[in-house]
Short mmCIF file of C-alpha atoms in Angstrom, two decimals:
data_model
loop_
_atom_site.label_atom_id
_atom_site.label_comp_id
_atom_site.label_asym_id
_atom_site.label_seq_id
_atom_site.Cartn_x
_atom_site.Cartn_y
_atom_site.Cartn_z
CA MET A 1 153.90 38.50 116.06
CA PRO A 2 155.46 35.65 114.01
CA LYS A 3 158.53 33.80 115.08
CA ARG A 4 160.50 35.11 112.02
CA ALA A 5 159.68 37.83 109.72
CA TYR A 6 157.53 36.74 106.74
CA GLY A 7 157.74 33.15 108.04
CA LEU A 8 154.73 32.16 106.17
CA ILE A 9 156.06 33.24 102.85
CA ARG A 10 159.61 31.76 103.59
CA ASP A 11 157.69 28.43 104.48
CA ILE A 12 156.19 28.56 100.87
CA VAL A 13 159.71 29.27 99.25
CA GLU A 14 161.54 26.72 101.39
CA ARG A 15 158.90 23.92 100.50
CA LEU A 16 159.64 24.69 96.94
CA GLY A 17 163.45 24.03 97.40
CA GLY A 18 164.23 27.63 97.25
CA SER A 19 165.54 30.46 99.63
CA MET A 20 164.60 33.64 101.10
CA THR A 21 167.42 35.94 102.61
CA TYR A 22 167.65 39.41 103.85
CA GLU A 23 170.38 41.70 102.52
CA ARG A 24 171.48 44.94 103.88
CA GLU A 25 174.78 45.48 101.97
CA GLY A 26 174.15 46.98 98.64
CA HIS A 27 170.51 48.07 99.15
CA ARG A 28 169.70 51.64 100.49
CA TYR A 29 166.98 50.31 103.12
CA GLY A 30 167.56 46.51 102.67
CA ALA A 31 165.92 43.88 100.54
CA TRP A 32 164.73 40.30 100.65
CA VAL A 33 166.23 38.08 97.79
CA ILE A 34 164.07 34.80 96.78
CA LYS A 35 165.11 32.32 94.86
CA VAL A 36 163.20 29.27 93.60
CA GLY A 37 165.02 26.96 90.74
CA GLU A 38 166.90 29.23 88.26
CA SER A 39 164.54 32.32 89.08
CA ASN A 40 165.25 35.01 91.50
CA VAL A 41 163.54 38.25 92.59
CA THR A 42 165.27 40.96 94.80
CA ILE A 43 162.53 43.09 96.81
CA GLU A 44 163.69 46.37 98.08
CA ALA A 45 162.56 48.13 101.04
CA GLY A 46 160.82 51.36 100.96
CA GLY A 47 161.83 54.34 103.00
CA ASP A 48 159.86 53.24 105.84
CA GLY A 49 161.59 50.19 105.73
CA SER A 50 158.50 48.23 104.60
CA PHE A 51 158.01 45.76 101.93
CA PRO A 52 154.36 46.37 100.27
CA GLU A 53 154.70 43.78 97.81
CA LEU A 54 155.36 40.92 100.35
CA ASP A 55 152.81 42.75 102.79
CA ARG A 56 149.98 42.59 100.37
CA LEU A 57 150.27 38.66 100.51
CA TYR A 58 149.04 38.76 103.89
CA VAL A 59 145.30 39.52 105.23
CA PRO A 60 145.29 43.06 106.55
CA ARG A 61 143.72 43.69 109.94
CA VAL A 62 142.61 47.30 109.11
CA PRO A 63 140.79 48.80 105.89
CA ASP A 64 143.74 50.67 104.79
CA PRO A 65 147.14 49.15 105.90
CA LYS A 66 150.25 51.06 105.99
CA GLY A 67 152.76 48.89 107.19
CA TRP A 68 153.69 45.21 108.47
CA ASP A 69 151.82 45.88 111.83
CA ASP A 70 148.51 46.41 110.05
CA TYR A 71 148.68 42.91 108.53
CA LEU A 72 147.58 39.45 110.46
CA ASP A 73 149.97 36.77 110.30
CA GLU A 74 147.83 34.94 107.79
CA LEU A 75 148.32 34.70 104.09
CA VAL A 76 145.37 35.52 101.76
CA PRO A 77 144.13 33.03 99.06
CA ASP A 78 146.43 32.45 96.09
CA ALA A 79 149.51 33.85 98.17
CA GLU A 80 151.70 31.10 96.51
CA THR A 81 150.61 31.93 93.12
CA LYS A 82 151.03 35.77 93.53
CA LEU A 83 154.18 35.18 94.99
CA LEU A 84 155.45 32.76 92.13
CA SER A 85 154.17 35.32 89.60
CA MET A 86 156.55 37.65 91.00
CA LEU A 87 159.64 35.30 90.49
CA GLY A 88 158.51 34.33 87.01
CA SER A 89 157.89 37.98 85.83
CA SER A 90 161.06 38.83 87.34
CA SER A 91 163.01 36.69 84.89
CA SER A 92 162.06 38.95 81.84
CA GLY A 93 162.80 42.54 83.46
CA ARG A 94 159.71 43.25 85.24
CA LEU A 95 158.30 42.73 88.70
CA GLU A 96 154.66 42.49 88.43
CA THR A 97 151.84 39.95 90.68
CA ILE A 98 149.25 38.09 88.95
CA SER A 99 146.01 40.20 89.89
CA ASP A 100 142.98 38.58 91.56
CA GLU A 101 140.85 39.11 88.29
CA GLU A 102 143.72 36.94 86.38
CA ILE A 103 143.36 34.54 89.07
CA LYS A 104 139.63 34.11 88.82
CA GLU A 105 139.98 33.75 84.68
CA ILE A 106 142.66 31.30 84.83
CA ALA A 107 140.74 29.12 87.45
CA ARG A 108 137.47 28.98 85.17
CA ILE A 109 139.81 28.17 82.04
CA ILE A 110 141.24 25.41 83.88
CA GLU A 111 137.81 24.35 85.24
CA ARG A 112 136.28 23.95 81.90
CA THR A 113 139.37 22.53 80.36
CA LYS A 114 139.44 18.63 79.55
CA TRP A 115 142.25 16.98 81.27
CA LYS A 116 143.39 13.48 80.89
CA PHE A 117 145.57 11.24 82.89
CA ALA A 118 148.81 10.25 81.43
CA TRP A 119 148.80 6.71 82.33
CA THR A 120 151.91 5.88 80.09
CA TYR A 121 153.89 7.67 83.16
CA ALA A 122 151.45 6.41 86.01
CA ARG A 123 154.43 4.32 87.41
CA THR A 124 156.93 7.17 87.23
CA TYR A 125 155.93 10.81 87.05
CA PRO A 126 152.33 10.98 87.35
CA HIS A 127 150.55 14.03 85.85
CA GLU A 128 147.61 14.95 83.57
CA TYR A 129 147.39 16.94 80.25
CA THR A 130 145.52 18.89 77.80
CA THR A 131 146.17 19.62 74.13
CA ARG A 132 144.37 22.25 71.48
CA ALA A 133 142.15 19.61 70.67
CA LEU A 134 140.65 19.16 74.27
CA CYS A 135 139.90 22.84 74.65
CA ARG A 136 138.88 25.89 73.47
CA PRO A 137 141.71 27.65 71.12
CA GLU A 138 142.00 30.90 73.27
CA ASP A 139 141.94 28.83 76.61
CA HIS A 140 145.23 26.72 75.36
CA ALA A 141 146.69 30.10 73.96
CA ARG A 142 146.02 31.70 77.27
CA LEU A 143 147.48 28.90 79.58
CA ILE A 144 150.75 28.83 77.27
CA GLU A 145 150.92 32.67 77.86
CA CYS A 146 150.69 32.37 81.74
CA ILE A 147 153.30 29.52 81.74
CA GLU A 148 155.52 31.88 79.54
CA ARG A 149 154.87 34.77 81.75
CA TYR A 150 154.62 33.62 85.05
CA GLY A 151 156.51 30.43 85.25
CA ILE A 152 159.87 29.62 86.96
CA VAL A 153 162.61 27.84 85.48
CA GLU A 154 163.50 24.43 87.16
CA ARG A 155 165.46 21.51 86.78
CA PHE A 156 163.83 18.16 85.72
CA GLY A 157 166.49 15.39 85.10
CA ARG A 158 168.85 16.87 82.62
CA SER A 159 166.59 19.56 81.27
CA ARG A 160 165.26 22.88 82.19
CA ARG A 161 161.78 23.55 82.18
CA LYS A 162 159.40 26.75 82.90
CA TYR A 163 156.35 25.87 85.72
CA PHE A 164 153.56 27.82 86.17
CA TYR A 165 152.66 27.10 90.09
CA PHE A 166 148.64 27.85 90.26
CA GLN A 167 146.64 26.72 93.12
CA GLU A 168 148.57 23.66 94.38
CA ARG A 169 149.54 22.40 90.76
CA LYS A 170 152.22 23.16 88.55
CA TYR A 171 151.78 23.50 85.03
CA TRP A 172 153.98 23.30 81.92
CA HIS A 173 153.91 22.87 78.14
CA MET A 174 155.79 20.79 75.56
CA GLY A 175 157.54 22.98 72.67
CA ASP A 176 158.58 26.24 71.83
CA PRO A 177 156.00 28.89 71.70
CA TYR A 178 157.96 31.49 69.85
CA SER A 179 159.06 29.06 66.94
CA GLU A 180 158.53 30.10 63.30
CA ASP A 181 157.44 26.40 62.43
CA PRO A 182 154.05 25.65 63.83
CA GLU A 183 154.78 21.95 64.38
CA GLU A 184 157.47 22.83 66.69
CA ARG A 185 154.95 25.18 69.08
CA PRO A 186 153.28 23.78 72.09
CA ASP A 187 150.29 21.37 71.70
CA VAL A 188 150.67 19.52 75.06
CA ILE A 189 150.10 21.22 78.29
CA ASN A 190 150.75 19.24 81.23
CA ARG A 191 150.02 19.65 84.81
CA ALA A 192 150.74 17.58 88.25
CA TRP A 193 150.02 17.95 91.72
CA VAL A 194 152.84 19.90 93.81
CA ASP A 195 152.38 17.05 96.23
CA VAL A 196 152.74 14.23 94.10
CA ARG A 197 150.95 11.93 96.34
CA ARG A 198 147.61 13.48 95.34
CA HIS A 199 147.79 11.83 92.07
CA ALA A 200 146.58 8.37 93.89
CA GLU A 201 143.01 9.82 93.35
CA ASN A 202 143.96 9.27 89.49
CA VAL A 203 144.90 5.42 89.89
CA LYS A 204 142.88 4.31 92.93
CA HIS A 205 139.99 2.74 90.78
CA ARG A 206 142.65 0.50 89.24
CA TRP A 207 145.01 -0.52 91.69
CA THR A 208 144.79 -2.06 95.09
CA ALA A 209 144.95 0.16 98.08
CA GLU A 210 148.35 -1.73 98.98
CA GLU A 211 149.64 -0.67 95.26
CA VAL A 212 148.56 2.94 95.59
CA GLU A 213 150.46 3.31 99.28
CA LEU A 214 153.86 1.71 97.89
CA GLN A 215 153.33 4.07 94.36
CA MET A 216 153.09 7.07 96.74
CA ARG A 217 156.37 6.60 98.17
CA LEU A 218 158.15 5.55 94.77
CA TRP A 219 156.50 8.72 93.26
CA GLU A 220 158.20 10.82 95.99
CA ILE A 221 161.40 9.20 95.63
CA GLN A 222 161.37 9.54 91.62
CA LEU A 223 160.42 13.08 91.89
CA GLU A 224 163.24 13.89 94.34
CA LYS A 225 165.84 12.22 91.99
CA ALA A 226 164.50 14.07 89.28
CA THR A 227 164.30 17.72 90.72
CA GLY A 228 167.06 17.44 93.58
CA ARG A 229 164.26 18.62 96.06
CA SER A 230 164.08 16.45 99.12
CA ARG A 231 160.42 14.95 100.17
CA SER A 232 160.71 16.58 103.22
CA ASP A 233 160.94 20.16 101.75
CA ALA A 234 157.97 19.10 99.23
CA LYS A 235 155.73 18.26 101.90
CA ARG A 236 156.39 20.99 104.57
#
């Protein structure tokens, strides 16, 4: 058994600077309240005291699991993506988890999309980007939809942005997808590693090893200032 209930899920939440607390008052059977950025979701227990939405993020130990004891203390692949999709969907009044089929579909879209490294921000906030011109129109629209549907709102500097966390990266767009003015709708879609140090792969062919090592530390510091999230949280 784990040292604390849903410990692996709580590790994900805390690494992203959020919180996951159990509340008994105001809930018939108790509930877990998860908060990341400005998004939050309340997951109520069933009559048997179980939390099916959370249990399904773990690997089952039996073919037809009924409760917590029927699961291993091991997360399924893409548990983080599924968990954060619940947070994003809850902000619009619904609670849904991104399906395995959607995960495969989105992974294919991302794989065939052309991404460019934003050298303008190489010394500050490293990331990659794509545009309508660099990918299929339907793929561009689908990524925007995922950001809007499953993204969670977080602070970055003085602004608030919606981030879609997917397979160790976060994705966000620049624009208003609901604007009547086509010029204001998103064209650029950005992505960055959650562990910002991994962008060393983008620059190591141009910079010396010493420069890369120093820059990785600077990236962490700058990201901490922009998001208010400590480096130790981001790396846990």
